[in-house]
Short mmCIF file of C-alpha atoms in Angstrom, two decimals:
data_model
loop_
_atom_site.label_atom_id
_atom_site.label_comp_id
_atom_site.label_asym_id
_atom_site.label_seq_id
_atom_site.Cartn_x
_atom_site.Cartn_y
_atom_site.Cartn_z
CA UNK L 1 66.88 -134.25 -22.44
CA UNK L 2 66.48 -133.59 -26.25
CA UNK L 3 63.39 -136.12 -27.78
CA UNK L 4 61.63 -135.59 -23.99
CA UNK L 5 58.00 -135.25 -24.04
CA UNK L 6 56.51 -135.07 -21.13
CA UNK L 7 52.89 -135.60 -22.40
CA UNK L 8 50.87 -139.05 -21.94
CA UNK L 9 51.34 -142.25 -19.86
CA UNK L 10 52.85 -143.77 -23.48
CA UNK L 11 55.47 -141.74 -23.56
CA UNK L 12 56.23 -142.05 -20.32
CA UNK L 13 56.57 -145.37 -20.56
CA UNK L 14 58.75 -144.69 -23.89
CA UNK L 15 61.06 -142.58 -22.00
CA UNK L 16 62.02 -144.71 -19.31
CA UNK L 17 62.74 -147.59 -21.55
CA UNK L 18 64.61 -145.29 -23.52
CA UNK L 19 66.63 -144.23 -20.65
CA UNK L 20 67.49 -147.98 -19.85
CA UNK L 21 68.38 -148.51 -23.42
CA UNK L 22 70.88 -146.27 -23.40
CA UNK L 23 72.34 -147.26 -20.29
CA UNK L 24 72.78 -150.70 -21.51
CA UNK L 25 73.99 -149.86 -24.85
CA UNK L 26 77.04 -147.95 -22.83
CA UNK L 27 77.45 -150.69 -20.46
CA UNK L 28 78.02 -153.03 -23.01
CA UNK L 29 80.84 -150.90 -24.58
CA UNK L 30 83.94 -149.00 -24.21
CA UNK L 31 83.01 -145.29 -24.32
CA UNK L 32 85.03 -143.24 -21.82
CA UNK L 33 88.70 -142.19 -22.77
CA UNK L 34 91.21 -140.16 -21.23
CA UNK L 35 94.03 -139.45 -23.59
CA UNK L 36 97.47 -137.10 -23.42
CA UNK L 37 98.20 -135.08 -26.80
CA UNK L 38 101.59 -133.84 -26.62
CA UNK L 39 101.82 -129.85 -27.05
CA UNK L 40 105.21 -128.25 -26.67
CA UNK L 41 105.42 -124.38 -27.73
CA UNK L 42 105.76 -124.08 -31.32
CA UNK L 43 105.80 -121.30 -33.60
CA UNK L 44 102.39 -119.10 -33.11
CA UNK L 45 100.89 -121.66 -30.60
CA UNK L 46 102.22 -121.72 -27.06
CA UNK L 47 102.53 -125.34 -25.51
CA UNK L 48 101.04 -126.86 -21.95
CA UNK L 49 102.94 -125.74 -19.10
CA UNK L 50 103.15 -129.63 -18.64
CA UNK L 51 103.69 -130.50 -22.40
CA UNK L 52 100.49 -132.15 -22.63
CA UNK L 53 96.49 -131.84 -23.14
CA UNK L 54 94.39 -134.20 -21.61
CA UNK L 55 91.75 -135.16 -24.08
CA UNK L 56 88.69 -136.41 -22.68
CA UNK L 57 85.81 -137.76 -24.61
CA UNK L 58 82.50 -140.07 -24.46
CA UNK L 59 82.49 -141.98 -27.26
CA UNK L 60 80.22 -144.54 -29.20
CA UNK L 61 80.80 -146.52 -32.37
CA UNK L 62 78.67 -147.78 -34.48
CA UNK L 63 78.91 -149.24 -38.48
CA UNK L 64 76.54 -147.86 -41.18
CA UNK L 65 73.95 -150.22 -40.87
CA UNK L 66 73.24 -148.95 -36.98
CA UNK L 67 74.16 -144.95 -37.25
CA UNK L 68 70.64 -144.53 -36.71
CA UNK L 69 70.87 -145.02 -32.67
CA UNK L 70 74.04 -142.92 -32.64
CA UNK L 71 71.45 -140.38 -34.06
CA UNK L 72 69.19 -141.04 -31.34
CA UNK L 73 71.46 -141.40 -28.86
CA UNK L 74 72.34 -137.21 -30.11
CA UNK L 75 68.66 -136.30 -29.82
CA UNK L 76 68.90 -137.86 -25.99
CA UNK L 77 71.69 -136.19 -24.87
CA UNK L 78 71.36 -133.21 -26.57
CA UNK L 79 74.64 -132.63 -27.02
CA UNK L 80 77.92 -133.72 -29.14
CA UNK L 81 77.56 -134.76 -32.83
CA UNK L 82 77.76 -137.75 -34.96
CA UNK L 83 81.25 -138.32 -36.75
CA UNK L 84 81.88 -140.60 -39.92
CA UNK L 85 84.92 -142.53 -39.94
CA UNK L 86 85.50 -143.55 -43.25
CA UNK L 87 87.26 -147.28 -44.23
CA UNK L 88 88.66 -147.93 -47.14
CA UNK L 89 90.30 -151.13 -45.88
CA UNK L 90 88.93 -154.58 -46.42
CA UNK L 91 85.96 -153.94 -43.58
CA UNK L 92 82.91 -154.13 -44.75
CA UNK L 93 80.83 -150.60 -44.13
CA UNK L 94 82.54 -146.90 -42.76
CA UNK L 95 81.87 -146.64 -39.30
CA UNK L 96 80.33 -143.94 -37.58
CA UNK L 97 81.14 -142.78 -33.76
CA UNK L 98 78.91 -140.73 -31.55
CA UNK L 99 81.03 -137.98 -30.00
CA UNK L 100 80.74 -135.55 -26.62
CA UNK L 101 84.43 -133.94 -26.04
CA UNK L 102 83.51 -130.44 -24.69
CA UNK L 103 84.29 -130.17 -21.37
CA UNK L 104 80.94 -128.34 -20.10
CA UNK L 105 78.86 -130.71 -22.14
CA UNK L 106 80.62 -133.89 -20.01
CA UNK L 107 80.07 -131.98 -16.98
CA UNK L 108 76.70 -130.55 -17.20
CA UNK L 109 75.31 -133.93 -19.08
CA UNK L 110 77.04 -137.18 -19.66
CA UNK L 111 78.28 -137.24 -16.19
CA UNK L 112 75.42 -136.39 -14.23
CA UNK L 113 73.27 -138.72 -16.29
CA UNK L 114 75.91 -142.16 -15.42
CA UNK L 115 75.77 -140.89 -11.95
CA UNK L 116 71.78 -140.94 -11.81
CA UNK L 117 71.19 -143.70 -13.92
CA UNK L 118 74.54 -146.37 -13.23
CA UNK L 119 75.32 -149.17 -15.40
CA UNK L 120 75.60 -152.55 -14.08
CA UNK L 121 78.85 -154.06 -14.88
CA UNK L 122 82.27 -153.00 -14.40
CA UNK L 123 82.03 -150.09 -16.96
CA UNK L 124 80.58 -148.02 -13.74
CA UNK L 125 83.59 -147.98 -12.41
CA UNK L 126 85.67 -146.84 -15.20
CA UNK L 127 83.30 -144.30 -15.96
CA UNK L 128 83.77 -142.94 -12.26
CA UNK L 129 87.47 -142.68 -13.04
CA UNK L 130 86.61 -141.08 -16.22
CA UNK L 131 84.26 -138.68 -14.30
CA UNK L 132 87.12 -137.53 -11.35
CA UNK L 133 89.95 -137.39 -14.37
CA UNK L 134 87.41 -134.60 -16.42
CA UNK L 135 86.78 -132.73 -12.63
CA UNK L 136 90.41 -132.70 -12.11
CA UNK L 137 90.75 -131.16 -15.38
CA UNK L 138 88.17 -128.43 -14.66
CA UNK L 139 89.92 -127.52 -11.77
CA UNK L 140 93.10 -127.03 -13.83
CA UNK L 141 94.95 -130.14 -12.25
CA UNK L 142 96.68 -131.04 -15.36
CA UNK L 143 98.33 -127.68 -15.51
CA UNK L 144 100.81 -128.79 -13.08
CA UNK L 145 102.75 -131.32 -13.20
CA UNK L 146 101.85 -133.74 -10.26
CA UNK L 147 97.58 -132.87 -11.27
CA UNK L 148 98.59 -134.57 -14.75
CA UNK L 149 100.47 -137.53 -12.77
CA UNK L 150 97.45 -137.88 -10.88
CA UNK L 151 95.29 -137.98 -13.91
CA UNK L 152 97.65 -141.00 -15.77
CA UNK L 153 97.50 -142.56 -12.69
CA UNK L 154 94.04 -142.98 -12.55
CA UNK L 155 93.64 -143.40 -16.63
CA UNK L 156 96.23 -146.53 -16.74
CA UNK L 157 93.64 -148.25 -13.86
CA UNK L 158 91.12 -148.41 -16.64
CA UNK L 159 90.19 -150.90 -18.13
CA UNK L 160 91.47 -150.95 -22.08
CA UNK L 161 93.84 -148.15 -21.53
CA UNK L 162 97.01 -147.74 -22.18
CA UNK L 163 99.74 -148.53 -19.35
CA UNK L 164 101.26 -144.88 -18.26
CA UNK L 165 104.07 -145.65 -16.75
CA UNK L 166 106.05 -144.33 -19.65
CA UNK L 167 104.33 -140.76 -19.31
CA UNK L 168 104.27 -140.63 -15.34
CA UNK L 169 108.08 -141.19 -15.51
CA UNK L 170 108.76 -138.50 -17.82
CA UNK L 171 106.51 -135.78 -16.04
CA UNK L 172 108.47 -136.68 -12.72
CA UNK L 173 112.23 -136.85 -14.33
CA UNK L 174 111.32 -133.32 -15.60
CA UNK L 175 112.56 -134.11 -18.71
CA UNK L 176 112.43 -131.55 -21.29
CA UNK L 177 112.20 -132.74 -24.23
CA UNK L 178 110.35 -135.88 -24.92
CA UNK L 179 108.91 -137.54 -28.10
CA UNK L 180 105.23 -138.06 -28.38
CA UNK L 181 103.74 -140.00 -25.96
CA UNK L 182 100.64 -140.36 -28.77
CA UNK L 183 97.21 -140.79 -27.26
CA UNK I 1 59.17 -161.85 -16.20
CA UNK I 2 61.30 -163.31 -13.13
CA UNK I 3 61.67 -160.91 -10.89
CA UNK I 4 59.13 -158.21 -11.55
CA UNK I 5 56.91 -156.84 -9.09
CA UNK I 6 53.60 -155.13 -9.86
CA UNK I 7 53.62 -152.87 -6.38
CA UNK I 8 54.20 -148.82 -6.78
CA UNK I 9 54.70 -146.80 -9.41
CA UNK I 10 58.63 -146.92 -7.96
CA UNK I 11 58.87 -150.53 -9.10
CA UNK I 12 56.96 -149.41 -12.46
CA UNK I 13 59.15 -146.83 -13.72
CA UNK I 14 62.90 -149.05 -12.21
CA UNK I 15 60.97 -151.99 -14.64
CA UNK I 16 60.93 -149.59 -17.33
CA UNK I 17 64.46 -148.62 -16.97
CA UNK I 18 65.39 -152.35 -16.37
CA UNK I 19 63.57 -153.72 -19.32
CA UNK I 20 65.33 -150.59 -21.78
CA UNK I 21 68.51 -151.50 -20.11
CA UNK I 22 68.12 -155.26 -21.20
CA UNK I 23 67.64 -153.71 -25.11
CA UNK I 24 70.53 -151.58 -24.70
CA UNK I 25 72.96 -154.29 -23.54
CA UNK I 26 72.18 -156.99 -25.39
CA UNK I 27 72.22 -154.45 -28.48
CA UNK I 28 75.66 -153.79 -27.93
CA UNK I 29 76.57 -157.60 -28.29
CA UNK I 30 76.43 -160.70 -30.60
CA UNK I 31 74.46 -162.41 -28.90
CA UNK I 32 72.28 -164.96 -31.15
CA UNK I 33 73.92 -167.94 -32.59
CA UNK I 34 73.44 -170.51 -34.71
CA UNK I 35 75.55 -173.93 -34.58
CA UNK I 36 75.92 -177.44 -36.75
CA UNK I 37 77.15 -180.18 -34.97
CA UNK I 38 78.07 -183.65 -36.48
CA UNK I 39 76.00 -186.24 -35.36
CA UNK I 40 76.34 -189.27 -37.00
CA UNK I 41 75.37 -192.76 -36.00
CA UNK I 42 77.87 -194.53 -33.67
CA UNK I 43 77.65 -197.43 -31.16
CA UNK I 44 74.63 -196.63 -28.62
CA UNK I 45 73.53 -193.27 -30.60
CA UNK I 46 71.42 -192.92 -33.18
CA UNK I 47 72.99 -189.66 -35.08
CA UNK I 48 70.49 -187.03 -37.03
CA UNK I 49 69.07 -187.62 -40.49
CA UNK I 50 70.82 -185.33 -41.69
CA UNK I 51 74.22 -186.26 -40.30
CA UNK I 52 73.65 -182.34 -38.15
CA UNK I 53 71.98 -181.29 -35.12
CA UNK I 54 71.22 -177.49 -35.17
CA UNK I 55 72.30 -175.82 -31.61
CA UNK I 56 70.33 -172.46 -31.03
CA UNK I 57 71.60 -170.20 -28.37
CA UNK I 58 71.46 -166.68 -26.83
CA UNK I 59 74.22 -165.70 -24.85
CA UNK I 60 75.58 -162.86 -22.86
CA UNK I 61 79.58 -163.00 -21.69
CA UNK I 62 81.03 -160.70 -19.13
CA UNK I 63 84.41 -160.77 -16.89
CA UNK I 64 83.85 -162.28 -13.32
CA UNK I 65 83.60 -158.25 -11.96
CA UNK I 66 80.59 -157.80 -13.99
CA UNK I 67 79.16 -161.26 -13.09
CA UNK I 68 75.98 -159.71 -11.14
CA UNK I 69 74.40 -158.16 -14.27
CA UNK I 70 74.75 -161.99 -15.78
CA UNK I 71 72.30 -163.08 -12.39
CA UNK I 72 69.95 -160.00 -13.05
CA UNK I 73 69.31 -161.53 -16.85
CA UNK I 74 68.81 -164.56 -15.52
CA UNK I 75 66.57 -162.99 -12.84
CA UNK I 76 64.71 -160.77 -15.99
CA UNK I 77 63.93 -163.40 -17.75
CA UNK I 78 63.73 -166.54 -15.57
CA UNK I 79 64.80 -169.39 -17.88
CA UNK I 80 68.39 -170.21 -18.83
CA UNK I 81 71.54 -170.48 -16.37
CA UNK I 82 75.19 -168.22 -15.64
CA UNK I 83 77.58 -170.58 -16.74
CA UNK I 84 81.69 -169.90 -15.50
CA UNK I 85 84.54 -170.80 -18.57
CA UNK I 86 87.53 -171.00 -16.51
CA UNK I 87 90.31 -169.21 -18.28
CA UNK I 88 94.01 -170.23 -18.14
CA UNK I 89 95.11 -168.13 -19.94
CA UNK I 90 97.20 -164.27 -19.92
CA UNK I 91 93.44 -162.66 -19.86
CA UNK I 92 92.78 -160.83 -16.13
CA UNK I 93 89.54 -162.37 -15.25
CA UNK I 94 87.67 -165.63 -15.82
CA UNK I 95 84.32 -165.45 -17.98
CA UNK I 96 81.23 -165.92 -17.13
CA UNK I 97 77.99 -166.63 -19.30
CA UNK I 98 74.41 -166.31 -19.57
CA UNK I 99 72.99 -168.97 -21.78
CA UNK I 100 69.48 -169.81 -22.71
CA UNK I 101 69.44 -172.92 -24.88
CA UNK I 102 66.51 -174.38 -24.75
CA UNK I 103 64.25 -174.02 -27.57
CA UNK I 104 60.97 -173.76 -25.22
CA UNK I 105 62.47 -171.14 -23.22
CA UNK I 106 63.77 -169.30 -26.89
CA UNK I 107 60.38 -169.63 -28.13
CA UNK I 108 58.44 -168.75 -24.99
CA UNK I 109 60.81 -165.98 -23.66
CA UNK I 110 63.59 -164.95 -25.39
CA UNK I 111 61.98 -164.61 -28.65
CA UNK I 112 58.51 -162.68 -27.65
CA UNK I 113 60.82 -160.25 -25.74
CA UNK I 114 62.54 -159.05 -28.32
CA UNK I 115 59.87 -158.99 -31.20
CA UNK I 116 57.74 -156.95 -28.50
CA UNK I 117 60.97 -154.56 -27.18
CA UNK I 118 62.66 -154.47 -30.52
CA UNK I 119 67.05 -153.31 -30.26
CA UNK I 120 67.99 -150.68 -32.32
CA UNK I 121 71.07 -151.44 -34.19
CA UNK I 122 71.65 -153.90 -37.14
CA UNK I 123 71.45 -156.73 -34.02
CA UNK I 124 67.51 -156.31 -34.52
CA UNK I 125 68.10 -158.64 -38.17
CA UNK I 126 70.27 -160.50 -36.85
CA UNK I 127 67.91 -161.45 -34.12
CA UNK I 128 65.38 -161.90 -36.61
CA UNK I 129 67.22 -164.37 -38.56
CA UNK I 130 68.04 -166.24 -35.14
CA UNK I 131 64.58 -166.53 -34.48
CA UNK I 132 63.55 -167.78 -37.85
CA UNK I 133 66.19 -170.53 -37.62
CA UNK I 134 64.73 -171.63 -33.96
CA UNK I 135 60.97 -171.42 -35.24
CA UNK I 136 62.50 -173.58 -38.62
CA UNK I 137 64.12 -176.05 -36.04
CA UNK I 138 61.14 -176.37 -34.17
CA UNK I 139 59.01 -177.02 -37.15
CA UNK I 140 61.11 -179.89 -37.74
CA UNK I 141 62.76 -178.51 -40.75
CA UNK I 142 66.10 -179.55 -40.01
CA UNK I 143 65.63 -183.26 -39.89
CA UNK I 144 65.17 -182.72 -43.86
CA UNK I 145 68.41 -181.75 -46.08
CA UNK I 146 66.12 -179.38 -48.15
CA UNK I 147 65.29 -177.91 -44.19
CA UNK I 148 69.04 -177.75 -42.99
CA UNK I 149 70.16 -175.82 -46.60
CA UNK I 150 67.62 -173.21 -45.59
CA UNK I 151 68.83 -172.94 -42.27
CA UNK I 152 72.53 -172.69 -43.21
CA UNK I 153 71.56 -170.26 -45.68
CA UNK I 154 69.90 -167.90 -43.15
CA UNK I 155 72.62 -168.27 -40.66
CA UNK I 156 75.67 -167.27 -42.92
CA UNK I 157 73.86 -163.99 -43.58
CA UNK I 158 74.33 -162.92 -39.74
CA UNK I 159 76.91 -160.64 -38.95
CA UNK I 160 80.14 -162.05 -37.65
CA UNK I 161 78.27 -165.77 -38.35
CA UNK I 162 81.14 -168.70 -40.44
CA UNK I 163 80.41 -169.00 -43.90
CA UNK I 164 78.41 -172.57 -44.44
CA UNK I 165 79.27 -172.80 -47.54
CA UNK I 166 80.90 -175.95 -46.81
CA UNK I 167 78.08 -177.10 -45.11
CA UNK I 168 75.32 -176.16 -47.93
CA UNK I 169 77.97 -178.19 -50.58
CA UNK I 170 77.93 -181.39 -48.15
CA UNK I 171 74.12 -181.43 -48.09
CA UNK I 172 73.47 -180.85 -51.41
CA UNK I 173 75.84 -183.44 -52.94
CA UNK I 174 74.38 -185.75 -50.68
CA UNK I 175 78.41 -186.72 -49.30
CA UNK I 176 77.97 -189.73 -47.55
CA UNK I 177 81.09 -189.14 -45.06
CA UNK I 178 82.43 -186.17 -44.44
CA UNK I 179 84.71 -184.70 -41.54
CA UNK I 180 83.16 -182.46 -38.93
CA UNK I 181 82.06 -178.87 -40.02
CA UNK I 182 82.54 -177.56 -36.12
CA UNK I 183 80.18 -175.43 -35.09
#
């Protein structure tokens, strides 16, 4: 991936350790999210079929002092970007959050390097929800309504996220016009 | 350390991974603490000096379904124990911890480890506060008021760490009986 240098025992050495720090540093957080944006047809934009987006998105965050290893962790993957969030509330630094959301980036990269490399506690199996919610997606499940029941299904099992029970009802009542469901 | 074996470049390059993935995790935690607890004299106990005893401790905490990576630190560094806290509570899952106390096994283990394989977030000063703190405790610093105000001093600059404050007040005014701090 980016920083790789395949010359010398040393950096070798470097890389793998580097490849089990950033495993750890994900299992120790919360860094996969599946979330549904509401999108109805509105004037010069046409809406979902379904009335929502999925959003899907790797995520970490990190406060000033640390952005640093959301640089590095950038330069491993090679892809995404590194996002400021800035606080003006009573915290004490902005925080910063290291960001993949493209689909083929996920696909091609994030996901294949989990499935190679697992973590060790129960963030695996979140992220292998997360993974099967982002291949439903590419295969245009959450065009239809029962794909995107599917996908909330599997999201609300997750651990930290949101119950969906709310959503799931409303995409099987059919009803048409809802308020936002938020993300 | 515990369970490493030296056979096959296999075994090497999983070490690697497994010592990175250590770094990574325990980056993405608090994980070093200092405590003062109030020891004074009472019937069949002779209490501290200084009216404190200094407790040093790392610690890992995980959920019961991510107990096994708790038994695999243990395992990587062979000192400390997995300790359960029973919870009663509306929380989903009981806690488990990894805790290394001792200040032979901090000095000998713990410590080394992470000057050698340093993290690479703002938990890296942290850590080295924690470390000065154990290294002042074991120098028998803290059996002197003048010892235990440097301590407190160091400790209340770690992230997410109470102020002391309190603490520094007591020992410099010399209070002859004061309520417990806590830890």
């Amino acid at each position: 991936m980016g920083s790789d240098n395949p010359s010398g025992a040393g950096n070798q050495q470097e890389r793998l350790v580097r490849r089990g720090w950033v495993i750890g540093f994900v299992d120790g957080e919360d860094c996969f999210s599946i979330g549904f944006i509401r999108q109805k047809d509105r004037v010069g934009h046409k809406g979902y079929r379904t009335g929502y987006q999925v959003a899907h998105e790797f995520v970490v965050t990190q406060g000033a002092k640390s952005v640093s290893c959301l640089h590095e962790l950038r330069d491993f993957f090679g892809v995404g970007q590194v996002l400021v969030n800035n606080r003006y509330d009573n915290h004490r630094e902005h925080l910063y959050r290291y960001v993949v959301r493209r689909r083929k980036d996920l696909l091609a990269t994030v996901i294949p390097f989990f499935r190679q490399n697992p973590m060790r506690t129960s963030k695996q199996q979140d992220f292998e929800k997360f993974a099967r919610c982002v291949e439903l997606v590419d295969s245009g499940s959450h065009l239809t309504r029962p794909g995107l029941i599917e996908i909330a299904e599997i999201t609300q099992t997750m651990n930290r996220q949101k119950p969906r029970d709310e959503l799931i009802r409303i995409l099987r009542d059919h009803t048409p016009d809802v308020r936002d469901i938020g993300r």
